[in-house]
Each structure stands twice: as C-alpha cells, then as structure tokens.
Amino acid sequence: MRTRNTKTTATAAFSYNYEEEGIGHTTRDLLESSAAHIFDLGRRTTEQTFELGDHLAKAADLLADGRFDKWVKMRCGLAPRSGRNYMAVFRNLGHVRDELVDLSVGATVLFHLSSATDDQVKAAIAFAEENGRLQVADVKAILAGGEEGGDKAEKDDQFWMGGVGGLKALIAAKIRDGLKAFIEHLVTICKAVEASLTRSRVIKEALAKEIQDIARVARQELESLALFLEPELDYGRNTKATKFPKKTGWTEVNDTLYTLGGVDGWPKSKDMRDWLALHVLPVLGWAVSKERKPEWPLAAPTAPVSEPVVPAEADSVGDRHDAEPVMSDEVSDDAEVSNEVIDRFGAALEEATGGFMTVSREAPRNRKQFAKVPALADDSVADVELAPAVTP
C-alpha cells in the first residue's frame, strides 16, 4: 500500500512551475490533487481509464487557456495527445461506462471508440457481448461500416489494408455484418411462423413460400460464420464445411434450418402446429437470444437404450456351435433348490418309472465339461455326454 510520502516522491519526478505560469495557490492545489490521483491509478484498467479521463478533464477546465498540454506533459508525464484521448473516453463514453467496464474493454480500444456515434457505440457493445471481446480492429471495422454518405472508394479502403491487421479487420467486418444478416433472417422466419400460428390452420405451402429460401440462406450463413473447411476436397472438386458436434444446441439449429429449407421434410399437416410452436420457435429463439447464457429450451436428449452385449467369440453361428462353455464348481444362490422340492421330484420320478429312475443328491466327484457339439445335420441328432445326474 502506498504512503503519502511515496506518492509525493513519485509525483515529484515531474515538475511544473506554477508561479511562472501565473497559477494561484487554489488552482495549484486542485491541479496537484489531480496529478496525485493520476499517478496513484497506476495500471490502466477500464475503470481507471475513465477515472483518469475524469481527473484530466477537471485539470483541463482549470487550464482552459491552452496551458493544459504543457502541464499534462511536464507534471503528469503524459503526451498531450494521450491526455486528450483519456478525456474523450470520459466525456464521450461516460453514458455507457458501466457496460464497457463489465466487458473489460482496453484503453486503446476505448480511444478509438470515443470518436464513434451513439449507434456505432451500441454496435460495438453488442459485438463485444456476442463475441466476448472487443479489439481495435473490430472498432475500426464498425467505424468504417458506419460511415454514411461517404465515397465507395473510401469504404473499400479496408480491402487495401495488408498484413495480419488488415485481415483481422476484414474478419471483424464479416463477423459484424454476417452476424447481423443471420439474426435478421432468423427473426424473419420466426415472425412468419408466429403469424401462421395465429390462423386456424397452418398452410404448409404458403409458409414454405415465405421462409424456405431464407432458411437455406441462413443455414449457409451459420456454417460460414461458425465452421471451418475440411482439408480434403469433396470428390476432388468442392470443399465442405466441418460439422457441429453431435447433440449440441447449434447442431439442432443447423438441422432445423436444413429441415425448414425443404418443405418435403416438414411434418404432416396435423403435426405442423406442434412442431412449429414447440420446436422451431424455441430453437431459433435460443439462437438469436441476447442473454449471455440462454437456457436450452428443449428437453435434454434421452440416452439411447443400451444394446445387449454380445461376446466377441459368439459373433457368428459357427462360433456359437464351437464354443466350449465351462461349468463352474460354484453353484449360484439363485439356482439353489430346497431338499423338500428334491424329495418331491424324486418321489414322482420313481413312481412314474416304476422305480427304474431315482434322484441322487450325491454330487459327482469329477465334473465333466460339455462335449463339443457338432453342427446339427438334417437327419441326425448329436449325442451329448453329460455327467450322470440321475442313476437308474
């Protein structure tokens, strides 16, 4: 934590002769207070950028006769141009200060944004909310695209900006304009669907004429904005886009647009209303939501019923015939039979066979495995040697 002494030492590194400039004690104290706050701010966070601009603006009001540039350079160690940039941020962006602080927009980005119109500032904030960041190239693209009545050659200057910076500007412009077009198309589809649902009967052909083509365009826009290209050509001629991960929200959006793009894939007339109201509108509404983390509107996909596990050695009919199951020496608890049941069965068996067959409780000393069973012929039955469980 800084002490008053260290703060004074730091500010003393830059000097300014107030007496030579004809500045009285009262004004001097106010300017020194601003200078101390400026040095005390240190690292320039978004909030501190606004605070710095506030202190500089107060100083500029006290030095309105042109002495501000000399004071800010000699007393604060800031270039006059930088000082004016900080003041412009405070004065021109103060009405959206909270939004910009929440987005943690950097000082250099704020400098560029300070010359924007209100509509351009709103567009920049919307861009930052959608993409999670706002960079200088993004602001430049917004400013270039927001010019009205300018010469077309001036608007096309961005296509002459080379290097990585120029490419980033083009990408930012595509994201900004492409995202805007995609959202407009989805909103148009939703409005047409909502209008059709207000009628007593949804007419598929009429609705298809309104939204089918737009849905196809919107799907291509989504893939262009969000997906990459496969490194291998499709059939040696055409590139193809990668795919969204399975069972994700954007996969559902993409699939829904694909279905909307062809009326042949739509549900039957009796199911149309539910499909539009309970699937199409919620999914497209999720895609254009301005919430930071909109909740997925549909029920979570149910896990598929697990298939019975088939042993690898029993994949074919021949394997099943050649398998040699081994009898365990341990008897399962589920297979236990009470003595009473054995006695009843033994008595019934002995009576039915006239004493020829009886049931023995003595387990054989040496268990034998099932013999290999050959494939059954049409007119023969394989003999299977079993450990004797019944004694004649």
PDB file of N, CA, C and O in Angstrom, residues 314-387:
ATOM      1  N   ALA A 314     -18.865 -65.025 -29.898  1.00  0.00           N
ATOM      2  CA  ALA A 314     -20.151 -65.539 -30.347  1.00  0.00           C
ATOM      3  C   ALA A 314     -20.712 -64.701 -31.472  1.00  0.00           C
ATOM      4  O   ALA A 314     -21.911 -64.600 -31.647  1.00  0.00           O
ATOM      5  N   ASP A 315     -19.829 -64.073 -32.247  1.00  0.00           N
ATOM      6  CA  ASP A 315     -20.283 -63.201 -33.313  1.00  0.00           C
ATOM      7  C   ASP A 315     -20.912 -63.965 -34.457  1.00  0.00           C
ATOM      8  O   ASP A 315     -21.720 -63.438 -35.193  1.00  0.00           O
ATOM      9  N   SER A 316     -20.521 -65.185 -34.680  1.00  0.00           N
ATOM     10  CA  SER A 316     -21.037 -65.926 -35.817  1.00  0.00           C
ATOM     11  C   SER A 316     -21.690 -67.212 -35.356  1.00  0.00           C
ATOM     12  O   SER A 316     -21.487 -67.671 -34.237  1.00  0.00           O
ATOM     13  N   VAL A 317     -22.494 -67.801 -36.248  1.00  0.00           N
ATOM     14  CA  VAL A 317     -23.180 -69.042 -35.914  1.00  0.00           C
ATOM     15  C   VAL A 317     -22.181 -70.143 -35.638  1.00  0.00           C
ATOM     16  O   VAL A 317     -22.306 -70.920 -34.698  1.00  0.00           O
ATOM     17  N   GLY A 318     -21.139 -70.200 -36.443  1.00  0.00           N
ATOM     18  CA  GLY A 318     -20.135 -71.238 -36.265  1.00  0.00           C
ATOM     19  C   GLY A 318     -19.454 -71.121 -34.922  1.00  0.00           C
ATOM     20  O   GLY A 318     -19.188 -72.103 -34.244  1.00  0.00           O
ATOM     21  N   ASP A 319     -19.195 -69.845 -34.485  1.00  0.00           N
ATOM     22  CA  ASP A 319     -18.552 -69.657 -33.194  1.00  0.00           C
ATOM     23  C   ASP A 319     -19.435 -70.143 -32.070  1.00  0.00           C
ATOM     24  O   ASP A 319     -18.978 -70.690 -31.089  1.00  0.00           O
ATOM     25  N   ARG A 320     -20.762 -69.917 -32.207  1.00  0.00           N
ATOM     26  CA  ARG A 320     -21.653 -70.350 -31.147  1.00  0.00           C
ATOM     27  C   ARG A 320     -21.684 -71.873 -31.039  1.00  0.00           C
ATOM     28  O   ARG A 320     -21.797 -72.442 -29.961  1.00  0.00           O
ATOM     29  N   HIS A 321     -21.575 -72.560 -32.159  1.00  0.00           N
ATOM     30  CA  HIS A 321     -21.582 -74.017 -32.122  1.00  0.00           C
ATOM     31  C   HIS A 321     -20.291 -74.558 -31.554  1.00  0.00           C
ATOM     32  O   HIS A 321     -20.276 -75.578 -30.871  1.00  0.00           O
ATOM     33  N   ASP A 322     -19.157 -73.852 -31.862  1.00  0.00           N
ATOM     34  CA  ASP A 322     -17.869 -74.366 -31.438  1.00  0.00           C
ATOM     35  C   ASP A 322     -17.498 -73.935 -30.033  1.00  0.00           C
ATOM     36  O   ASP A 322     -16.486 -74.365 -29.497  1.00  0.00           O
ATOM     37  N   ALA A 323     -18.307 -73.054 -29.421  1.00  0.00           N
ATOM     38  CA  ALA A 323     -17.955 -72.576 -28.086  1.00  0.00           C
ATOM     39  C   ALA A 323     -17.985 -73.718 -27.093  1.00  0.00           C
ATOM     40  O   ALA A 323     -18.762 -74.654 -27.218  1.00  0.00           O
ATOM     41  N   GLU A 324     -17.113 -73.628 -26.109  1.00  0.00           N
ATOM     42  CA  GLU A 324     -16.991 -74.696 -25.128  1.00  0.00           C
ATOM     43  C   GLU A 324     -17.234 -74.125 -23.742  1.00  0.00           C
ATOM     44  O   GLU A 324     -16.322 -73.760 -23.025  1.00  0.00           O
ATOM     45  N   PRO A 325     -18.510 -73.977 -23.351  1.00  0.00           N
ATOM     46  CA  PRO A 325     -18.795 -73.400 -22.044  1.00  0.00           C
ATOM     47  C   PRO A 325     -18.276 -74.280 -20.938  1.00  0.00           C
ATOM     48  O   PRO A 325     -18.332 -75.488 -21.010  1.00  0.00           O
ATOM     49  N   VAL A 326     -17.779 -73.666 -19.896  1.00  0.00           N
ATOM     50  CA  VAL A 326     -17.214 -74.390 -18.775  1.00  0.00           C
ATOM     51  C   VAL A 326     -18.158 -74.284 -17.591  1.00  0.00           C
ATOM     52  O   VAL A 326     -18.606 -73.193 -17.248  1.00  0.00           O
ATOM     53  N   MET A 327     -18.473 -75.404 -16.993  1.00  0.00           N
ATOM     54  CA  MET A 327     -19.349 -75.406 -15.833  1.00  0.00           C
ATOM     55  C   MET A 327     -18.559 -74.990 -14.607  1.00  0.00           C
ATOM     56  O   MET A 327     -17.473 -75.505 -14.352  1.00  0.00           O
ATOM     57  N   SER A 328     -19.112 -74.117 -13.842  1.00  0.00           N
ATOM     58  CA  SER A 328     -18.422 -73.625 -12.649  1.00  0.00           C
ATOM     59  C   SER A 328     -18.588 -74.614 -11.512  1.00  0.00           C
ATOM     60  O   SER A 328     -19.582 -75.310 -11.407  1.00  0.00           O
ATOM     61  N   ASP A 329     -17.558 -74.670 -10.659  1.00  0.00           N
ATOM     62  CA  ASP A 329     -17.635 -75.521  -9.487  1.00  0.00           C
ATOM     63  C   ASP A 329     -18.530 -74.915  -8.414  1.00  0.00           C
ATOM     64  O   ASP A 329     -18.896 -75.574  -7.458  1.00  0.00           O
ATOM     65  N   GLU A 330     -18.817 -73.630  -8.560  1.00  0.00           N
ATOM     66  CA  GLU A 330     -19.667 -72.983  -7.585  1.00  0.00           C
ATOM     67  C   GLU A 330     -21.086 -72.925  -8.100  1.00  0.00           C
ATOM     68  O   GLU A 330     -21.323 -72.715  -9.284  1.00  0.00           O
ATOM     69  N   VAL A 331     -22.044 -73.150  -7.206  1.00  0.00           N
ATOM     70  CA  VAL A 331     -23.451 -73.115  -7.570  1.00  0.00           C
ATOM     71  C   VAL A 331     -24.011 -71.775  -7.154  1.00  0.00           C
ATOM     72  O   VAL A 331     -23.825 -71.328  -6.024  1.00  0.00           O
ATOM     73  N   SER A 332     -24.703 -71.085  -8.088  1.00  0.00           N
ATOM     74  CA  SER A 332     -25.273 -69.781  -7.788  1.00  0.00           C
ATOM     75  C   SER A 332     -26.352 -69.913  -6.733  1.00  0.00           C
ATOM     76  O   SER A 332     -27.073 -70.892  -6.673  1.00  0.00           O
ATOM     77  N   ASP A 333     -26.479 -68.858  -5.916  1.00  0.00           N
ATOM     78  CA  ASP A 333     -27.519 -68.855  -4.899  1.00  0.00           C
ATOM     79  C   ASP A 333     -28.894 -68.906  -5.523  1.00  0.00           C
ATOM     80  O   ASP A 333     -29.835 -69.467  -4.961  1.00  0.00           O
ATOM     81  N   ASP A 334     -29.003 -68.306  -6.749  1.00  0.00           N
ATOM     82  CA  ASP A 334     -30.303 -68.303  -7.401  1.00  0.00           C
ATOM     83  C   ASP A 334     -30.702 -69.695  -7.865  1.00  0.00           C
ATOM     84  O   ASP A 334     -31.864 -69.953  -8.156  1.00  0.00           O
ATOM     85  N   ALA A 335     -29.727 -70.593  -7.992  1.00  0.00           N
ATOM     86  CA  ALA A 335     -30.016 -71.925  -8.517  1.00  0.00           C
ATOM     87  C   ALA A 335     -30.236 -72.945  -7.407  1.00  0.00           C
ATOM     88  O   ALA A 335     -30.405 -74.117  -7.669  1.00  0.00           O
ATOM     89  N   GLU A 336     -30.195 -72.533  -6.153  1.00  0.00           N
ATOM     90  CA  GLU A 336     -30.379 -73.475  -5.063  1.00  0.00           C
ATOM     91  C   GLU A 336     -31.807 -74.005  -5.040  1.00  0.00           C
ATOM     92  O   GLU A 336     -32.768 -73.268  -5.277  1.00  0.00           O
ATOM     93  N   VAL A 337     -31.959 -75.318  -4.758  1.00  0.00           N
ATOM     94  CA  VAL A 337     -33.272 -75.957  -4.687  1.00  0.00           C
ATOM     95  C   VAL A 337     -33.385 -76.605  -3.322  1.00  0.00           C
ATOM     96  O   VAL A 337     -32.471 -77.300  -2.874  1.00  0.00           O
ATOM     97  N   SER A 338     -34.499 -76.435  -2.665  1.00  0.00           N
ATOM     98  CA  SER A 338     -34.660 -76.963  -1.314  1.00  0.00           C
ATOM     99  C   SER A 338     -34.748 -78.482  -1.328  1.00  0.00           C
ATOM    100  O   SER A 338     -35.111 -79.102  -2.336  1.00  0.00           O
ATOM    101  N   ASN A 339     -34.400 -79.095  -0.188  1.00  0.00           N
ATOM    102  CA  ASN A 339     -34.458 -80.557  -0.066  1.00  0.00           C
ATOM    103  C   ASN A 339     -35.868 -81.071  -0.282  1.00  0.00           C
ATOM    104  O   ASN A 339     -36.082 -82.159  -0.840  1.00  0.00           O
ATOM    105  N   GLU A 340     -36.850 -80.290   0.168  1.00  0.00           N
ATOM    106  CA  GLU A 340     -38.243 -80.721   0.019  1.00  0.00           C
ATOM    107  C   GLU A 340     -38.634 -80.852  -1.436  1.00  0.00           C
ATOM    108  O   GLU A 340     -39.302 -81.813  -1.857  1.00  0.00           O
ATOM    109  N   VAL A 341     -38.191 -79.903  -2.254  1.00  0.00           N
ATOM    110  CA  VAL A 341     -38.502 -79.962  -3.685  1.00  0.00           C
ATOM    111  C   VAL A 341     -37.825 -81.157  -4.319  1.00  0.00           C
ATOM    112  O   VAL A 341     -38.399 -81.866  -5.158  1.00  0.00           O
ATOM    113  N   ILE A 342     -36.559 -81.405  -3.927  1.00  0.00           N
ATOM    114  CA  ILE A 342     -35.838 -82.554  -4.491  1.00  0.00           C
ATOM    115  C   ILE A 342     -36.544 -83.854  -4.125  1.00  0.00           C
ATOM    116  O   ILE A 342     -36.713 -84.755  -4.961  1.00  0.00           O
ATOM    117  N   ASP A 343     -36.991 -83.963  -2.862  1.00  0.00           N
ATOM    118  CA  ASP A 343     -37.664 -85.182  -2.419  1.00  0.00           C
ATOM    119  C   ASP A 343     -38.963 -85.407  -3.193  1.00  0.00           C
ATOM    120  O   ASP A 343     -39.274 -86.536  -3.616  1.00  0.00           O
ATOM    121  N   ARG A 344     -39.737 -84.315  -3.410  1.00  0.00           N
ATOM    122  CA  ARG A 344     -40.992 -84.473  -4.138  1.00  0.00           C
ATOM    123  C   ARG A 344     -40.743 -84.906  -5.573  1.00  0.00           C
ATOM    124  O   ARG A 344     -41.416 -85.761  -6.131  1.00  0.00           O
ATOM    125  N   PHE A 345     -39.731 -84.253  -6.181  1.00  0.00           N
ATOM    126  CA  PHE A 345     -39.417 -84.607  -7.560  1.00  0.00           C
ATOM    127  C   PHE A 345     -38.928 -86.053  -7.665  1.00  0.00           C
ATOM    128  O   PHE A 345     -39.295 -86.793  -8.569  1.00  0.00           O
ATOM    129  N   GLY A 346     -38.085 -86.450  -6.693  1.00  0.00           N
ATOM    130  CA  GLY A 346     -37.564 -87.813  -6.710  1.00  0.00           C
ATOM    131  C   GLY A 346     -38.667 -88.842  -6.541  1.00  0.00           C
ATOM    132  O   GLY A 346     -38.690 -89.882  -7.222  1.00  0.00           O
ATOM    133  N   ALA A 347     -39.620 -88.555  -5.638  1.00  0.00           N
ATOM    134  CA  ALA A 347     -40.720 -89.494  -5.425  1.00  0.00           C
ATOM    135  C   ALA A 347     -41.591 -89.619  -6.654  1.00  0.00           C
ATOM    136  O   ALA A 347     -42.007 -90.728  -7.060  1.00  0.00           O
ATOM    137  N   ALA A 348     -41.847 -88.491  -7.299  1.00  0.00           N
ATOM    138  CA  ALA A 348     -42.679 -88.526  -8.502  1.00  0.00           C
ATOM    139  C   ALA A 348     -41.980 -89.243  -9.629  1.00  0.00           C
ATOM    140  O   ALA A 348     -42.587 -90.009 -10.401  1.00  0.00           O
ATOM    141  N   LEU A 349     -40.670 -89.034  -9.760  1.00  0.00           N
ATOM    142  CA  LEU A 349     -39.922 -89.685 -10.822  1.00  0.00           C
ATOM    143  C   LEU A 349     -39.870 -91.198 -10.593  1.00  0.00           C
ATOM    144  O   LEU A 349     -40.028 -91.994 -11.528  1.00  0.00           O
ATOM    145  N   GLU A 350     -39.665 -91.595  -9.326  1.00  0.00           N
ATOM    146  CA  GLU A 350     -39.583 -93.028  -9.023  1.00  0.00           C
ATOM    147  C   GLU A 350     -40.919 -93.721  -9.260  1.00  0.00           C
ATOM    148  O   GLU A 350     -40.987 -94.845  -9.796  1.00  0.00           O
ATOM    149  N   GLU A 351     -42.026 -93.039  -8.895  1.00  0.00           N
ATOM    150  CA  GLU A 351     -43.343 -93.629  -9.103  1.00  0.00           C
ATOM    151  C   GLU A 351     -43.682 -93.739 -10.577  1.00  0.00           C
ATOM    152  O   GLU A 351     -44.235 -94.730 -11.047  1.00  0.00           O
ATOM    153  N   ALA A 352     -43.307 -92.713 -11.343  1.00  0.00           N
ATOM    154  CA  ALA A 352     -43.641 -92.706 -12.767  1.00  0.00           C
ATOM    155  C   ALA A 352     -42.866 -93.759 -13.533  1.00  0.00           C
ATOM    156  O   ALA A 352     -43.333 -94.296 -14.540  1.00  0.00           O
ATOM    157  N   THR A 353     -41.645 -94.086 -13.085  1.00  0.00           N
ATOM    158  CA  THR A 353     -40.813 -95.045 -13.824  1.00  0.00           C
ATOM    159  C   THR A 353     -40.820 -96.424 -13.169  1.00  0.00           C
ATOM    160  O   THR A 353     -40.030 -97.284 -13.561  1.00  0.00           O
ATOM    161  N   GLY A 354     -41.696 -96.579 -12.174  1.00  0.00           N
ATOM    162  CA  GLY A 354     -41.769 -97.887 -11.523  1.00  0.00           C
ATOM    163  C   GLY A 354     -40.498 -98.243 -10.796  1.00  0.00           C
ATOM    164  O   GLY A 354     -40.117 -99.421 -10.730  1.00  0.00           O
ATOM    165  N   GLY A 355     -39.832 -97.248 -10.260  1.00  0.00           N
ATOM    166  CA  GLY A 355     -38.595 -97.477  -9.526  1.00  0.00           C
ATOM    167  C   GLY A 355     -37.378 -97.581 -10.409  1.00  0.00           C
ATOM    168  O   GLY A 355     -36.266 -97.813  -9.927  1.00  0.00           O
ATOM    169  N   PHE A 356     -37.566 -97.407 -11.749  1.00  0.00           N
ATOM    170  CA  PHE A 356     -36.432 -97.542 -12.668  1.00  0.00           C
ATOM    171  C   PHE A 356     -35.456 -96.388 -12.530  1.00  0.00           C
ATOM    172  O   PHE A 356     -34.259 -96.544 -12.672  1.00  0.00           O
ATOM    173  N   MET A 357     -36.005 -95.161 -12.235  1.00  0.00           N
ATOM    174  CA  MET A 357     -35.148 -93.976 -12.108  1.00  0.00           C
ATOM    175  C   MET A 357     -35.377 -93.313 -10.764  1.00  0.00           C
ATOM    176  O   MET A 357     -36.509 -93.240 -10.275  1.00  0.00           O
ATOM    177  N   THR A 358     -34.287 -92.867 -10.154  1.00  0.00           N
ATOM    178  CA  THR A 358     -34.356 -92.141  -8.889  1.00  0.00           C
ATOM    179  C   THR A 358     -33.442 -90.930  -8.963  1.00  0.00           C
ATOM    180  O   THR A 358     -32.597 -90.811  -9.862  1.00  0.00           O
ATOM    181  N   VAL A 359     -33.589 -90.045  -8.001  1.00  0.00           N
ATOM    182  CA  VAL A 359     -32.764 -88.829  -7.937  1.00  0.00           C
ATOM    183  C   VAL A 359     -31.739 -88.992  -6.840  1.00  0.00           C
ATOM    184  O   VAL A 359     -32.074 -89.351  -5.706  1.00  0.00           O
ATOM    185  N   SER A 360     -30.470 -88.747  -7.178  1.00  0.00           N
ATOM    186  CA  SER A 360     -29.390 -88.853  -6.207  1.00  0.00           C
ATOM    187  C   SER A 360     -28.905 -87.467  -5.825  1.00  0.00           C
ATOM    188  O   SER A 360     -28.760 -86.588  -6.673  1.00  0.00           O
ATOM    189  N   ARG A 361     -28.612 -87.270  -4.505  1.00  0.00           N
ATOM    190  CA  ARG A 361     -28.098 -85.983  -4.042  1.00  0.00           C
ATOM    191  C   ARG A 361     -26.589 -85.958  -4.014  1.00  0.00           C
ATOM    192  O   ARG A 361     -25.989 -84.938  -3.675  1.00  0.00           O
ATOM    193  N   GLU A 362     -25.960 -87.042  -4.339  1.00  0.00           N
ATOM    194  CA  GLU A 362     -24.504 -87.089  -4.321  1.00  0.00           C
ATOM    195  C   GLU A 362     -23.954 -86.412  -5.558  1.00  0.00           C
ATOM    196  O   GLU A 362     -24.298 -86.780  -6.679  1.00  0.00           O
ATOM    197  N   ALA A 363     -23.125 -85.430  -5.345  1.00  0.00           N
ATOM    198  CA  ALA A 363     -22.521 -84.732  -6.483  1.00  0.00           C
ATOM    199  C   ALA A 363     -21.398 -85.569  -7.041  1.00  0.00           C
ATOM    200  O   ALA A 363     -20.658 -86.205  -6.289  1.00  0.00           O
ATOM    201  N   PRO A 364     -21.239 -85.625  -8.341  1.00  0.00           N
ATOM    202  CA  PRO A 364     -20.143 -86.387  -8.930  1.00  0.00           C
ATOM    203  C   PRO A 364     -18.808 -85.802  -8.510  1.00  0.00           C
ATOM    204  O   PRO A 364     -18.647 -84.599  -8.380  1.00  0.00           O
ATOM    205  N   ARG A 365     -17.863 -86.721  -8.284  1.00  0.00           N
ATOM    206  CA  ARG A 365     -16.547 -86.267  -7.823  1.00  0.00           C
ATOM    207  C   ARG A 365     -15.822 -85.470  -8.892  1.00  0.00           C
ATOM    208  O   ARG A 365     -15.162 -84.491  -8.610  1.00  0.00           O
ATOM    209  N   ASN A 366     -15.873 -85.946 -10.092  1.00  0.00           N
ATOM    210  CA  ASN A 366     -15.182 -85.256 -11.186  1.00  0.00           C
ATOM    211  C   ASN A 366     -16.228 -84.707 -12.152  1.00  0.00           C
ATOM    212  O   ASN A 366     -16.899 -85.472 -12.843  1.00  0.00           O
ATOM    213  N   ARG A 367     -16.330 -83.370 -12.188  1.00  0.00           N
ATOM    214  CA  ARG A 367     -17.265 -82.770 -13.139  1.00  0.00           C
ATOM    215  C   ARG A 367     -16.687 -82.857 -14.547  1.00  0.00           C
ATOM    216  O   ARG A 367     -15.510 -82.662 -14.762  1.00  0.00           O
ATOM    217  N   LYS A 368     -17.536 -83.123 -15.456  1.00  0.00           N
ATOM    218  CA  LYS A 368     -17.115 -83.156 -16.850  1.00  0.00           C
ATOM    219  C   LYS A 368     -17.687 -81.950 -17.575  1.00  0.00           C
ATOM    220  O   LYS A 368     -18.783 -81.496 -17.287  1.00  0.00           O
ATOM    221  N   GLN A 369     -16.931 -81.458 -18.528  1.00  0.00           N
ATOM    222  CA  GLN A 369     -17.404 -80.352 -19.340  1.00  0.00           C
ATOM    223  C   GLN A 369     -18.315 -80.872 -20.439  1.00  0.00           C
ATOM    224  O   GLN A 369     -18.274 -82.051 -20.797  1.00  0.00           O
ATOM    225  N   PHE A 370     -19.122 -79.950 -20.959  1.00  0.00           N
ATOM    226  CA  PHE A 370     -19.927 -80.326 -22.113  1.00  0.00           C
ATOM    227  C   PHE A 370     -19.003 -80.676 -23.261  1.00  0.00           C
ATOM    228  O   PHE A 370     -18.007 -80.005 -23.523  1.00  0.00           O
ATOM    229  N   ALA A 371     -19.343 -81.745 -23.919  1.00  0.00           N
ATOM    230  CA  ALA A 371     -18.567 -82.102 -25.102  1.00  0.00           C
ATOM    231  C   ALA A 371     -18.855 -81.119 -26.212  1.00  0.00           C
ATOM    232  O   ALA A 371     -19.892 -80.457 -26.226  1.00  0.00           O
ATOM    233  N   LYS A 372     -17.909 -80.997 -27.122  1.00  0.00           N
ATOM    234  CA  LYS A 372     -18.139 -80.134 -28.268  1.00  0.00           C
ATOM    235  C   LYS A 372     -19.311 -80.658 -29.081  1.00  0.00           C
ATOM    236  O   LYS A 372     -19.401 -81.851 -29.361  1.00  0.00           O
ATOM    237  N   VAL A 373     -20.201 -79.775 -29.436  1.00  0.00           N
ATOM    238  CA  VAL A 373     -21.409 -80.176 -30.160  1.00  0.00           C
ATOM    239  C   VAL A 373     -21.228 -79.831 -31.622  1.00  0.00           C
ATOM    240  O   VAL A 373     -21.095 -78.664 -31.975  1.00  0.00           O
ATOM    241  N   PRO A 374     -21.228 -80.827 -32.485  1.00  0.00           N
ATOM    242  CA  PRO A 374     -21.100 -80.529 -33.920  1.00  0.00           C
ATOM    243  C   PRO A 374     -22.380 -79.913 -34.444  1.00  0.00           C
ATOM    244  O   PRO A 374     -23.435 -79.988 -33.814  1.00  0.00           O
ATOM    245  N   ALA A 375     -22.258 -79.263 -35.578  1.00  0.00           N
ATOM    246  CA  ALA A 375     -23.444 -78.684 -36.199  1.00  0.00           C
ATOM    247  C   ALA A 375     -24.450 -79.780 -36.490  1.00  0.00           C
ATOM    248  O   ALA A 375     -24.108 -80.872 -36.928  1.00  0.00           O
ATOM    249  N   LEU A 376     -25.718 -79.498 -36.239  1.00  0.00           N
ATOM    250  CA  LEU A 376     -26.768 -80.497 -36.428  1.00  0.00           C
ATOM    251  C   LEU A 376     -27.014 -80.738 -37.912  1.00  0.00           C
ATOM    252  O   LEU A 376     -27.168 -79.813 -38.702  1.00  0.00           O
ATOM    253  N   ALA A 377     -27.034 -82.007 -38.240  1.00  0.00           N
ATOM    254  CA  ALA A 377     -27.399 -82.365 -39.617  1.00  0.00           C
ATOM    255  C   ALA A 377     -28.908 -82.441 -39.705  1.00  0.00           C
ATOM    256  O   ALA A 377     -29.633 -82.403 -38.710  1.00  0.00           O
ATOM    257  N   ASP A 378     -29.421 -82.570 -40.913  1.00  0.00           N
ATOM    258  CA  ASP A 378     -30.862 -82.608 -41.102  1.00  0.00           C
ATOM    259  C   ASP A 378     -31.503 -83.824 -40.469  1.00  0.00           C
ATOM    260  O   ASP A 378     -32.586 -83.762 -39.902  1.00  0.00           O
ATOM    261  N   ASP A 379     -30.837 -84.994 -40.569  1.00  0.00           N
ATOM    262  CA  ASP A 379     -31.471 -86.231 -40.130  1.00  0.00           C
ATOM    263  C   ASP A 379     -30.754 -86.873 -38.954  1.00  0.00           C
ATOM    264  O   ASP A 379     -30.859 -88.071 -38.725  1.00  0.00           O
ATOM    265  N   SER A 380     -29.987 -86.105 -38.229  1.00  0.00           N
ATOM    266  CA  SER A 380     -29.257 -86.702 -37.118  1.00  0.00           C
ATOM    267  C   SER A 380     -29.271 -85.782 -35.918  1.00  0.00           C
ATOM    268  O   SER A 380     -29.478 -84.600 -36.042  1.00  0.00           O
ATOM    269  N   VAL A 381     -29.070 -86.349 -34.777  1.00  0.00           N
ATOM    270  CA  VAL A 381     -29.001 -85.585 -33.533  1.00  0.00           C
ATOM    271  C   VAL A 381     -27.691 -85.920 -32.862  1.00  0.00           C
ATOM    272  O   VAL A 381     -27.332 -87.088 -32.745  1.00  0.00           O
ATOM    273  N   ALA A 382     -26.972 -84.855 -32.425  1.00  0.00           N
ATOM    274  CA  ALA A 382     -25.676 -85.095 -31.806  1.00  0.00           C
ATOM    275  C   ALA A 382     -25.864 -85.642 -30.412  1.00  0.00           C
ATOM    276  O   ALA A 382     -26.763 -85.231 -29.687  1.00  0.00           O
ATOM    277  N   ASP A 383     -25.014 -86.624 -30.092  1.00  0.00           N
ATOM    278  CA  ASP A 383     -25.024 -87.177 -28.738  1.00  0.00           C
ATOM    279  C   ASP A 383     -24.184 -86.286 -27.852  1.00  0.00           C
ATOM    280  O   ASP A 383     -23.058 -85.954 -28.185  1.00  0.00           O
ATOM    281  N   VAL A 384     -24.722 -85.964 -26.693  1.00  0.00           N
ATOM    282  CA  VAL A 384     -24.004 -85.104 -25.766  1.00  0.00           C
ATOM    283  C   VAL A 384     -23.750 -85.901 -24.504  1.00  0.00           C
ATOM    284  O   VAL A 384     -24.680 -86.446 -23.910  1.00  0.00           O
ATOM    285  N   GLU A 385     -22.498 -86.019 -24.109  1.00  0.00           N
ATOM    286  CA  GLU A 385     -22.131 -86.752 -22.921  1.00  0.00           C
ATOM    287  C   GLU A 385     -22.218 -85.832 -21.719  1.00  0.00           C
ATOM    288  O   GLU A 385     -21.529 -84.837 -21.648  1.00  0.00           O
ATOM    289  N   LEU A 386     -23.104 -86.177 -20.786  1.00  0.00           N
ATOM    290  CA  LEU A 386     -23.292 -85.373 -19.592  1.00  0.00           C
ATOM    291  C   LEU A 386     -22.875 -86.140 -18.370  1.00  0.00           C
ATOM    292  O   LEU A 386     -22.923 -87.359 -18.340  1.00  0.00           O
ATOM    293  N   ALA A 387     -22.458 -85.441 -17.346  1.00  0.00           N
ATOM    294  CA  ALA A 387     -22.166 -86.103 -16.059  1.00  0.00           C
ATOM    295  C   ALA A 387     -23.448 -86.652 -15.534  1.00  0.00           C
ATOM    296  O   ALA A 387     -24.484 -85.972 -15.520  1.00  0.00           O
TER     297      ALA A 387
END
